[in-house]
Amino acid sequence: MAITRWNPFIELEQLLDRYQRGSTLPDTAGKEIIKQSDWTPVVDISETPDEFLIKAELPGVNKEDIKINVHDGVLTIQGERHAESEEKDKKHHRIERFYGSFARSFSLPDNVDPHAIKAESKDGLLLLHLLKQEQPKPKTVEIQVQ
C-alpha cells in the first residue's frame, strides 16, 4: 500500500481550471447547460536549436478568425470560435464545446526574431515557428586611466 501525500492546492487548481473553461450549470428543467464564457486554447511549447515551436489547439476555428501579433516582446494569439447556427428541426441534447473569443499571450525570449515568425493552420492546430537569431556577443572595452 502506497501513501499519497495530499496537496490541498490541487483541488483549487481543478476548480480554477473548470471556472476558466466554463462550467456546467443545471437548468431549471433538469438539463445541463453550458455557461457562456470565453475559453482558452491549450498549447504545447517546444524548442530546437533553430526555433521555438508553439502548437495551439484550435479545432473548429477558421484561420480567418485568428489574429497573431507581436508588441513589445509579447506574442498574442486572438480569435473566435463561432457557435453553430440553430436549425428549426434540430434539437441539442448536450453541448460541451466552448465558443466565443479567446486570447493567449506569451513573452518572447530575447533571441527570437519577431519579423521571422511563421504561422500555419493544420488539422485544428495552429503552429507558430519562432526562429532564433544570434545574439551579439558582449564586447569588452578597455578604458585607459589618465
Tab-separated table of N, CA, C and O in Angstrom, residues 20-139:
chain	number	residue	atom	x	y	z
A	20	GLN	N	-12.222	28.594	-15.602
A	20	GLN	CA	-11.682	29.218	-16.803
A	20	GLN	C	-12.257	28.610	-18.071
A	20	GLN	O	-12.449	29.278	-19.063
A	21	ARG	N	-12.546	27.335	-18.061
A	21	ARG	CA	-13.073	26.671	-19.247
A	21	ARG	C	-14.585	26.766	-19.346
A	21	ARG	O	-15.178	26.291	-20.290
A	22	GLY	N	-15.215	27.383	-18.372
A	22	GLY	CA	-16.669	27.449	-18.339
A	22	GLY	C	-17.158	26.325	-17.448
A	22	GLY	O	-16.456	25.368	-17.199
A	23	SER	N	-18.344	26.441	-16.967
A	23	SER	CA	-18.831	25.403	-16.070
A	23	SER	C	-20.194	24.922	-16.525
A	23	SER	O	-20.939	25.617	-17.196
A	24	THR	N	-20.516	23.689	-16.146
A	24	THR	CA	-21.804	23.122	-16.468
A	24	THR	C	-22.776	23.513	-15.376
A	24	THR	O	-22.528	23.285	-14.201
A	25	LEU	N	-23.856	24.122	-15.747
A	25	LEU	CA	-24.839	24.587	-14.780
A	25	LEU	C	-26.152	23.856	-14.980
A	25	LEU	O	-26.568	23.601	-16.118
A	26	PRO	N	-26.860	23.501	-13.916
A	26	PRO	CA	-28.149	22.841	-14.093
A	26	PRO	C	-29.200	23.844	-14.548
A	26	PRO	O	-29.269	24.961	-14.066
A	27	ASP	N	-30.001	23.428	-15.492
A	27	ASP	CA	-31.134	24.231	-15.962
A	27	ASP	C	-32.316	23.943	-15.037
A	27	ASP	O	-32.343	22.959	-14.323
A	28	THR	N	-33.288	24.809	-15.041
A	28	THR	CA	-34.454	24.608	-14.185
A	28	THR	C	-35.239	23.359	-14.586
A	28	THR	O	-35.918	22.770	-13.769
A	29	ALA	N	-35.089	22.916	-15.833
A	29	ALA	CA	-35.803	21.719	-16.287
A	29	ALA	C	-34.995	20.454	-16.024
A	29	ALA	O	-35.386	19.377	-16.440
A	30	GLY	N	-33.843	20.570	-15.348
A	30	GLY	CA	-33.036	19.402	-15.037
A	30	GLY	C	-32.017	19.068	-16.108
A	30	GLY	O	-31.254	18.132	-15.966
A	31	LYS	N	-31.966	19.834	-17.196
A	31	LYS	CA	-30.981	19.607	-18.239
A	31	LYS	C	-29.709	20.351	-17.863
A	31	LYS	O	-29.712	21.244	-17.038
A	32	GLU	N	-28.615	19.957	-18.525
A	32	GLU	CA	-27.369	20.678	-18.306
A	32	GLU	C	-27.213	21.729	-19.395
A	32	GLU	O	-27.499	21.474	-20.557
A	33	ILE	N	-26.769	22.886	-19.015
A	33	ILE	CA	-26.458	23.924	-19.987
A	33	ILE	C	-25.035	24.389	-19.709
A	33	ILE	O	-24.533	24.262	-18.604
A	34	ILE	N	-24.381	24.899	-20.708
A	34	ILE	CA	-23.020	25.392	-20.552
A	34	ILE	C	-23.067	26.897	-20.359
A	34	ILE	O	-23.714	27.619	-21.118
A	35	LYS	N	-22.381	27.352	-19.347
A	35	LYS	CA	-22.269	28.784	-19.102
A	35	LYS	C	-21.500	29.414	-20.260
A	35	LYS	O	-20.450	28.916	-20.651
A	36	GLN	N	-22.040	30.453	-20.812
A	36	GLN	CA	-21.373	31.122	-21.911
A	36	GLN	C	-20.207	31.946	-21.364
A	36	GLN	O	-20.400	32.843	-20.563
A	37	SER	N	-19.009	31.582	-21.764
A	37	SER	CA	-17.838	32.324	-21.326
A	37	SER	C	-16.740	32.171	-22.355
A	37	SER	O	-16.801	31.298	-23.209
A	38	ASP	N	-15.755	33.025	-22.286
A	38	ASP	CA	-14.612	32.907	-23.168
A	38	ASP	C	-13.849	31.648	-22.787
A	38	ASP	O	-13.948	31.157	-21.673
A	39	TRP	N	-13.082	31.127	-23.694
A	39	TRP	CA	-12.326	29.911	-23.452
A	39	TRP	C	-10.864	30.145	-23.769
A	39	TRP	O	-10.504	31.143	-24.376
A	40	THR	N	-10.030	29.231	-23.339
A	40	THR	CA	-8.593	29.354	-23.539
A	40	THR	C	-8.071	28.108	-24.231
A	40	THR	O	-8.210	27.010	-23.691
A	41	PRO	N	-7.487	28.254	-25.414
A	41	PRO	CA	-6.943	27.070	-26.078
A	41	PRO	C	-5.676	26.595	-25.360
A	41	PRO	O	-4.928	27.397	-24.799
A	42	VAL	N	-5.457	25.287	-25.373
A	42	VAL	CA	-4.259	24.732	-24.754
A	42	VAL	C	-3.121	24.767	-25.764
A	42	VAL	O	-3.333	24.707	-26.976
A	43	VAL	N	-1.898	24.895	-25.251
A	43	VAL	CA	-0.720	24.989	-26.114
A	43	VAL	C	0.381	24.062	-25.620
A	43	VAL	O	0.448	23.722	-24.443
A	44	ASP	N	1.236	23.662	-26.545
A	44	ASP	CA	2.496	22.980	-26.263
A	44	ASP	C	3.593	23.878	-26.815
A	44	ASP	O	3.467	24.400	-27.925
A	45	ILE	N	4.662	24.043	-26.049
A	45	ILE	CA	5.795	24.851	-26.500
A	45	ILE	C	7.035	23.975	-26.435
A	45	ILE	O	7.338	23.388	-25.390
A	46	SER	N	7.738	23.884	-27.558
A	46	SER	CA	8.967	23.091	-27.611
A	46	SER	C	10.079	23.942	-28.224
A	46	SER	O	9.823	24.993	-28.818
A	47	GLU	N	11.307	23.446	-28.075
A	47	GLU	CA	12.468	24.202	-28.559
A	47	GLU	C	13.439	23.264	-29.247
A	47	GLU	O	13.681	22.148	-28.784
A	48	THR	N	13.971	23.720	-30.369
A	48	THR	CA	15.055	23.045	-31.071
A	48	THR	C	16.214	24.039	-31.129
A	48	THR	O	16.046	25.207	-30.737
A	49	PRO	N	17.364	23.632	-31.625
A	49	PRO	CA	18.467	24.602	-31.728
A	49	PRO	C	18.161	25.798	-32.630
A	49	PRO	O	18.737	26.868	-32.468
A	50	ASP	N	17.211	25.636	-33.574
A	50	ASP	CA	16.919	26.701	-34.536
A	50	ASP	C	15.683	27.523	-34.234
A	50	ASP	O	15.559	28.646	-34.717
A	51	GLU	N	14.736	26.950	-33.458
A	51	GLU	CA	13.471	27.645	-33.276
A	51	GLU	C	12.745	27.186	-32.021
A	51	GLU	O	13.051	26.154	-31.436
A	52	PHE	N	11.736	27.994	-31.645
A	52	PHE	CA	10.720	27.594	-30.676
A	52	PHE	C	9.481	27.253	-31.493
A	52	PHE	O	9.222	27.884	-32.516
A	53	LEU	N	8.726	26.270	-31.040
A	53	LEU	CA	7.505	25.886	-31.738
A	53	LEU	C	6.353	25.917	-30.748
A	53	LEU	O	6.407	25.294	-29.694
A	54	ILE	N	5.327	26.698	-31.082
A	54	ILE	CA	4.109	26.755	-30.269
A	54	ILE	C	3.009	26.062	-31.059
A	54	ILE	O	2.727	26.418	-32.211
A	55	LYS	N	2.400	25.046	-30.437
A	55	LYS	CA	1.265	24.350	-31.038
A	55	LYS	C	0.040	24.678	-30.195
A	55	LYS	O	-0.007	24.352	-29.016
A	56	ALA	N	-0.929	25.337	-30.798
A	56	ALA	CA	-2.160	25.705	-30.098
A	56	ALA	C	-3.314	24.909	-30.696
A	56	ALA	O	-3.480	24.874	-31.909
A	57	GLU	N	-4.096	24.268	-29.822
A	57	GLU	CA	-5.261	23.510	-30.284
A	57	GLU	C	-6.416	24.468	-30.539
A	57	GLU	O	-6.918	25.106	-29.619
A	58	LEU	N	-6.824	24.548	-31.803
A	58	LEU	CA	-7.917	25.439	-32.200
A	58	LEU	C	-8.889	24.720	-33.125
A	58	LEU	O	-9.166	25.177	-34.236
A	59	PRO	N	-9.459	23.583	-32.692
A	59	PRO	CA	-10.394	22.888	-33.573
A	59	PRO	C	-11.658	23.715	-33.802
A	59	PRO	O	-12.174	24.340	-32.892
A	60	GLY	N	-12.098	23.740	-35.032
A	60	GLY	CA	-13.316	24.469	-35.358
A	60	GLY	C	-13.134	25.962	-35.513
A	60	GLY	O	-14.105	26.684	-35.685
A	61	VAL	N	-11.889	26.444	-35.469
A	61	VAL	CA	-11.623	27.875	-35.642
A	61	VAL	C	-11.053	28.080	-37.041
A	61	VAL	O	-10.049	27.466	-37.409
A	62	ASN	N	-11.709	28.913	-37.833
A	62	ASN	CA	-11.218	29.226	-39.173
A	62	ASN	C	-9.977	30.095	-39.081
A	62	ASN	O	-9.875	30.954	-38.198
A	63	LYS	N	-9.048	29.888	-40.000
A	63	LYS	CA	-7.820	30.688	-39.951
A	63	LYS	C	-8.097	32.171	-40.171
A	63	LYS	O	-7.338	33.014	-39.723
A	64	GLU	N	-9.216	32.493	-40.801
A	64	GLU	CA	-9.589	33.902	-40.984
A	64	GLU	C	-9.997	34.548	-39.660
A	64	GLU	O	-9.997	35.774	-39.537
A	65	ASP	N	-10.360	33.737	-38.668
A	65	ASP	CA	-10.786	34.252	-37.362
A	65	ASP	C	-9.646	34.310	-36.346
A	65	ASP	O	-9.888	34.537	-35.168
A	66	ILE	N	-8.404	34.082	-36.787
A	66	ILE	CA	-7.242	34.100	-35.898
A	66	ILE	C	-6.408	35.330	-36.213
A	66	ILE	O	-6.130	35.632	-37.379
A	67	LYS	N	-6.003	36.032	-35.169
A	67	LYS	CA	-5.144	37.207	-35.317
A	67	LYS	C	-3.922	36.995	-34.426
A	67	LYS	O	-4.061	36.701	-33.233
A	68	ILE	N	-2.733	37.157	-34.998
A	68	ILE	CA	-1.480	36.973	-34.266
A	68	ILE	C	-0.659	38.242	-34.415
A	68	ILE	O	-0.489	38.738	-35.531
A	69	ASN	N	-0.166	38.773	-33.290
A	69	ASN	CA	0.698	39.947	-33.373
A	69	ASN	C	1.756	39.918	-32.278
A	69	ASN	O	1.633	39.190	-31.303
A	70	VAL	N	2.785	40.717	-32.482
A	70	VAL	CA	3.866	40.880	-31.509
A	70	VAL	C	3.968	42.359	-31.188
A	70	VAL	O	4.058	43.194	-32.093
A	71	HIS	N	3.936	42.674	-29.889
A	71	HIS	CA	4.063	44.062	-29.450
A	71	HIS	C	4.884	44.082	-28.173
A	71	HIS	O	4.533	43.411	-27.203
A	72	ASP	N	5.960	44.842	-28.177
A	72	ASP	CA	6.849	44.983	-27.014
A	72	ASP	C	7.310	43.636	-26.464
A	72	ASP	O	7.301	43.399	-25.254
A	73	GLY	N	7.680	42.722	-27.362
A	73	GLY	CA	8.212	41.434	-26.931
A	73	GLY	C	7.169	40.448	-26.434
A	73	GLY	O	7.519	39.440	-25.818
A	74	VAL	N	5.886	40.711	-26.693
A	74	VAL	CA	4.820	39.805	-26.272
A	74	VAL	C	4.068	39.330	-27.512
A	74	VAL	O	3.558	40.142	-28.292
A	75	LEU	N	3.998	38.012	-27.690
A	75	LEU	CA	3.253	37.396	-28.782
A	75	LEU	C	1.831	37.143	-28.300
A	75	LEU	O	1.629	36.558	-27.235
A	76	THR	N	0.848	37.604	-29.065
A	76	THR	CA	-0.552	37.433	-28.691
A	76	THR	C	-1.289	36.702	-29.803
A	76	THR	O	-1.179	37.072	-30.971
A	77	ILE	N	-2.027	35.670	-29.399
A	77	ILE	CA	-2.887	34.917	-30.317
A	77	ILE	C	-4.324	35.220	-29.897
A	77	ILE	O	-4.688	34.991	-28.749
A	78	GLN	N	-5.112	35.752	-30.821
A	78	GLN	CA	-6.507	36.085	-30.538
A	78	GLN	C	-7.385	35.457	-31.608
A	78	GLN	O	-6.932	35.228	-32.724
A	79	GLY	N	-8.626	35.219	-31.255
A	79	GLY	CA	-9.543	34.692	-32.250
A	79	GLY	C	-10.899	34.426	-31.669
A	79	GLY	O	-11.196	34.812	-30.532
A	80	GLU	N	-11.721	33.754	-32.461
A	80	GLU	CA	-13.073	33.450	-32.022
A	80	GLU	C	-13.543	32.174	-32.702
A	80	GLU	O	-13.294	31.961	-33.887
A	81	ARG	N	-14.202	31.326	-31.920
A	81	ARG	CA	-14.866	30.148	-32.469
A	81	ARG	C	-16.356	30.432	-32.409
A	81	ARG	O	-16.908	30.698	-31.346
A	82	HIS	N	-16.994	30.399	-33.572
A	82	HIS	CA	-18.411	30.731	-33.676
A	82	HIS	C	-19.270	29.505	-33.398
A	82	HIS	O	-18.942	28.398	-33.812
A	83	ALA	N	-20.368	29.721	-32.704
A	83	ALA	CA	-21.322	28.643	-32.434
A	83	ALA	C	-22.057	28.293	-33.717
A	83	ALA	O	-22.248	29.137	-34.595
A	84	GLU	N	-22.458	27.036	-33.798
A	84	GLU	CA	-23.222	26.603	-34.961
A	84	GLU	C	-24.582	27.275	-34.937
A	84	GLU	O	-25.146	27.527	-33.882
A	85	SER	N	-25.120	27.529	-36.113
A	85	SER	CA	-26.423	28.190	-36.178
A	85	SER	C	-27.525	27.201	-35.793
A	85	SER	O	-27.425	26.004	-36.041
A	86	GLU	N	-28.548	27.726	-35.167
A	86	GLU	CA	-29.694	26.917	-34.746
A	86	GLU	C	-30.506	26.523	-35.971
A	86	GLU	O	-30.789	27.340	-36.827
A	87	GLU	N	-30.875	25.273	-36.033
A	87	GLU	CA	-31.767	24.803	-37.083
A	87	GLU	C	-33.124	24.527	-36.458
A	87	GLU	O	-33.211	24.068	-35.320
A	88	LYS	N	-34.153	24.787	-37.210
A	88	LYS	CA	-35.512	24.694	-36.676
A	88	LYS	C	-35.865	23.281	-36.210
A	88	LYS	O	-36.456	23.085	-35.160
A	89	ASP	N	-35.488	22.268	-36.986
A	89	ASP	CA	-35.854	20.894	-36.663
A	89	ASP	C	-34.781	20.165	-35.865
A	89	ASP	O	-34.886	18.966	-35.654
A	90	LYS	N	-33.756	20.848	-35.433
A	90	LYS	CA	-32.642	20.212	-34.740
A	90	LYS	C	-32.744	20.476	-33.245
A	90	LYS	O	-32.965	21.600	-32.817
A	91	LYS	N	-32.577	19.423	-32.475
A	91	LYS	CA	-32.662	19.542	-31.023
A	91	LYS	C	-31.326	19.099	-30.428
A	91	LYS	O	-30.855	17.996	-30.703
A	92	HIS	N	-30.703	19.961	-29.623
A	92	HIS	CA	-29.425	19.632	-28.988
A	92	HIS	C	-29.691	18.974	-27.641
A	92	HIS	O	-30.456	19.477	-26.830
A	93	HIS	N	-29.033	17.860	-27.403
A	93	HIS	CA	-29.154	17.176	-26.124
A	93	HIS	C	-28.005	17.530	-25.189
A	93	HIS	O	-28.162	17.486	-23.979
A	94	ARG	N	-26.859	17.864	-25.753
A	94	ARG	CA	-25.709	18.205	-24.925
A	94	ARG	C	-24.745	19.034	-25.760
A	94	ARG	O	-24.466	18.711	-26.910
A	95	ILE	N	-24.238	20.097	-25.180
A	95	ILE	CA	-23.232	20.939	-25.841
A	95	ILE	C	-22.082	21.099	-24.858
A	95	ILE	O	-22.255	21.699	-23.788
A	96	GLU	N	-20.925	20.546	-25.198
A	96	GLU	CA	-19.781	20.618	-24.299
A	96	GLU	C	-18.635	21.450	-24.874
A	96	GLU	O	-17.705	21.782	-24.152
A	97	ARG	N	-18.673	21.744	-26.146
A	97	ARG	CA	-17.612	22.549	-26.737
A	97	ARG	C	-17.791	24.008	-26.339
A	97	ARG	O	-18.900	24.458	-26.074
A	98	PHE	N	-16.701	24.741	-26.318
A	98	PHE	CA	-16.736	26.138	-25.922
A	98	PHE	C	-16.673	27.021	-27.154
A	98	PHE	O	-15.974	26.723	-28.113
A	99	TYR	N	-17.429	28.096	-27.087
A	99	TYR	CA	-17.493	29.049	-28.188
A	99	TYR	C	-17.210	30.438	-27.645
A	99	TYR	O	-17.342	30.697	-26.464
A	100	GLY	N	-16.868	31.329	-28.548
A	100	GLY	CA	-16.614	32.708	-28.164
A	100	GLY	C	-15.174	33.096	-28.463
A	100	GLY	O	-14.443	32.389	-29.144
A	101	SER	N	-14.781	34.224	-27.940
A	101	SER	CA	-13.442	34.745	-28.226
A	101	SER	C	-12.424	34.156	-27.260
A	101	SER	O	-12.757	33.686	-26.181
A	102	PHE	N	-11.167	34.182	-27.684
A	102	PHE	CA	-10.073	33.710	-26.853
A	102	PHE	C	-8.855	34.577	-27.103
A	102	PHE	O	-8.762	35.276	-28.114
A	103	ALA	N	-7.917	34.538	-26.166
A	103	ALA	CA	-6.648	35.248	-26.311
A	103	ALA	C	-5.614	34.564	-25.433
A	103	ALA	O	-5.921	34.180	-24.301
A	104	ARG	N	-4.422	34.384	-25.967
A	104	ARG	CA	-3.283	33.861	-25.211
A	104	ARG	C	-2.099	34.756	-25.526
A	104	ARG	O	-1.897	35.156	-26.665
A	105	SER	N	-1.292	35.070	-24.513
A	105	SER	CA	-0.115	35.911	-24.706
A	105	SER	C	1.103	35.222	-24.117
A	105	SER	O	1.012	34.557	-23.082
A	106	PHE	N	2.243	35.407	-24.782
A	106	PHE	CA	3.498	34.794	-24.365
A	106	PHE	C	4.624	35.808	-24.494
A	106	PHE	O	4.720	36.497	-25.505
A	107	SER	N	5.465	35.893	-23.486
A	107	SER	CA	6.653	36.739	-23.561
A	107	SER	C	7.679	36.038	-24.430
A	107	SER	O	7.947	34.845	-24.252
A	108	LEU	N	8.236	36.769	-25.374
A	108	LEU	CA	9.217	36.185	-26.274
A	108	LEU	C	10.619	36.276	-25.668
A	108	LEU	O	10.979	37.304	-25.088
A	109	PRO	N	11.420	35.236	-25.818
A	109	PRO	CA	12.816	35.320	-25.390
A	109	PRO	C	13.562	36.356	-26.240
A	109	PRO	O	13.136	36.680	-27.359
A	110	ASP	N	14.671	36.843	-25.727
A	110	ASP	CA	15.427	37.873	-26.441
A	110	ASP	C	15.998	37.376	-27.764
A	110	ASP	O	16.250	38.176	-28.670
A	111	ASN	N	16.227	36.060	-27.890
A	111	ASN	CA	16.857	35.554	-29.107
A	111	ASN	C	15.862	35.185	-30.208
A	111	ASN	O	16.225	34.570	-31.195
A	112	VAL	N	14.582	35.568	-30.076
A	112	VAL	CA	13.585	35.307	-31.123
A	112	VAL	C	13.476	36.534	-32.018
A	112	VAL	O	13.376	37.666	-31.547
A	113	ASP	N	13.516	36.278	-33.323
A	113	ASP	CA	13.355	37.348	-34.307
A	113	ASP	C	11.861	37.537	-34.565
A	113	ASP	O	11.223	36.679	-35.194
A	114	PRO	N	11.251	38.636	-34.083
A	114	PRO	CA	9.802	38.810	-34.253
A	114	PRO	C	9.372	38.967	-35.713
A	114	PRO	O	8.215	38.737	-36.047
A	115	HIS	N	10.301	39.324	-36.600
A	115	HIS	CA	9.964	39.503	-38.017
A	115	HIS	C	10.018	38.181	-38.781
A	115	HIS	O	9.601	38.132	-39.944
A	116	ALA	N	10.536	37.120	-38.151
A	116	ALA	CA	10.678	35.835	-38.834
A	116	ALA	C	9.728	34.776	-38.278
A	116	ALA	O	9.962	33.594	-38.444
A	117	ILE	N	8.654	35.198	-37.618
A	117	ILE	CA	7.685	34.245	-37.078
A	117	ILE	C	6.778	33.787	-38.210
A	117	ILE	O	6.251	34.594	-38.966
A	118	LYS	N	6.616	32.471	-38.311
A	118	LYS	CA	5.755	31.898	-39.345
A	118	LYS	C	4.619	31.135	-38.667
A	118	LYS	O	4.827	30.473	-37.669
A	119	ALA	N	3.418	31.248	-39.231
A	119	ALA	CA	2.239	30.583	-38.665
A	119	ALA	C	1.576	29.753	-39.742
A	119	ALA	O	1.514	30.151	-40.905
A	120	GLU	N	1.086	28.578	-39.332
A	120	GLU	CA	0.323	27.741	-40.239
A	120	GLU	C	-0.776	27.042	-39.455
A	120	GLU	O	-0.625	26.752	-38.266
A	121	SER	N	-1.893	26.815	-40.124
A	121	SER	CA	-3.029	26.137	-39.515
A	121	SER	C	-3.177	24.787	-40.199
A	121	SER	O	-3.261	24.714	-41.424
A	122	LYS	N	-3.189	23.704	-39.383
A	122	LYS	CA	-3.211	22.367	-39.961
A	122	LYS	C	-3.930	21.412	-39.015
A	122	LYS	O	-3.522	21.269	-37.861
A	123	ASP	N	-5.000	20.800	-39.459
A	123	ASP	CA	-5.731	19.781	-38.702
A	123	ASP	C	-6.163	20.260	-37.318
A	123	ASP	O	-6.030	19.537	-36.335
A	124	GLY	N	-6.653	21.484	-37.222
A	124	GLY	CA	-7.114	22.008	-35.936
A	124	GLY	C	-6.001	22.504	-35.035
A	124	GLY	O	-6.246	22.848	-33.889
A	125	LEU	N	-4.771	22.530	-35.523
A	125	LEU	CA	-3.632	23.039	-34.759
A	125	LEU	C	-3.106	24.300	-35.421
A	125	LEU	O	-3.002	24.375	-36.644
A	126	LEU	N	-2.775	25.268	-34.605
A	126	LEU	CA	-2.067	26.451	-35.073
A	126	LEU	C	-0.609	26.233	-34.715
A	126	LEU	O	-0.275	26.024	-33.540
A	127	LEU	N	0.259	26.220	-35.718
A	127	LEU	CA	1.686	26.021	-35.500
A	127	LEU	C	2.397	27.352	-35.703
A	127	LEU	O	2.313	27.950	-36.777
A	128	LEU	N	3.096	27.807	-34.671
A	128	LEU	CA	3.871	29.044	-34.756
A	128	LEU	C	5.344	28.699	-34.652
A	128	LEU	O	5.794	28.138	-33.643
A	129	HIS	N	6.099	29.029	-35.690
A	129	HIS	CA	7.533	28.785	-35.719
A	129	HIS	C	8.228	30.098	-35.386
A	129	HIS	O	8.146	31.058	-36.155
A	130	LEU	N	8.891	30.139	-34.235
A	130	LEU	CA	9.596	31.341	-33.793
A	130	LEU	C	11.084	31.092	-33.979
A	130	LEU	O	11.724	30.407	-33.177
A	131	LEU	N	11.629	31.638	-35.074
A	131	LEU	CA	13.025	31.405	-35.402
A	131	LEU	C	13.947	32.170	-34.462
A	131	LEU	O	13.673	33.324	-34.105
A	132	LYS	N	15.033	31.501	-34.105
A	132	LYS	CA	16.015	32.134	-33.224
A	132	LYS	C	16.993	32.948	-34.056
A	132	LYS	O	17.263	32.643	-35.219
A	133	GLN	N	17.530	33.980	-33.452
A	133	GLN	CA	18.569	34.771	-34.084
A	133	GLN	C	19.771	34.811	-33.147
A	133	GLN	O	19.626	34.662	-31.944
A	134	GLU	N	20.935	34.971	-33.730
A	134	GLU	CA	22.137	35.021	-32.894
A	134	GLU	C	22.196	36.335	-32.149
A	134	GLU	O	21.957	37.400	-32.716
A	135	GLN	N	22.488	36.222	-30.871
A	135	GLN	CA	22.649	37.418	-30.048
A	135	GLN	C	24.060	37.955	-30.239
A	135	GLN	O	25.015	37.179	-30.266
A	136	PRO	N	24.196	39.264	-30.363
A	136	PRO	CA	25.552	39.802	-30.450
A	136	PRO	C	26.279	39.549	-29.133
A	136	PRO	O	25.716	39.687	-28.048
A	137	LYS	N	27.519	39.103	-29.269
A	137	LYS	CA	28.298	38.818	-28.069
A	137	LYS	C	28.779	40.137	-27.459
A	137	LYS	O	29.128	41.076	-28.170
A	138	PRO	N	28.747	40.207	-26.126
A	138	PRO	CA	29.170	41.451	-25.490
A	138	PRO	C	30.657	41.720	-25.761
A	138	PRO	O	31.475	40.809	-25.769
A	139	LYS	N	30.933	42.986	-26.020
A	139	LYS	CA	32.314	43.403	-26.285
A	139	LYS	C	32.921	43.952	-25.007
A	139	LYS	O	32.251	44.600	-24.217
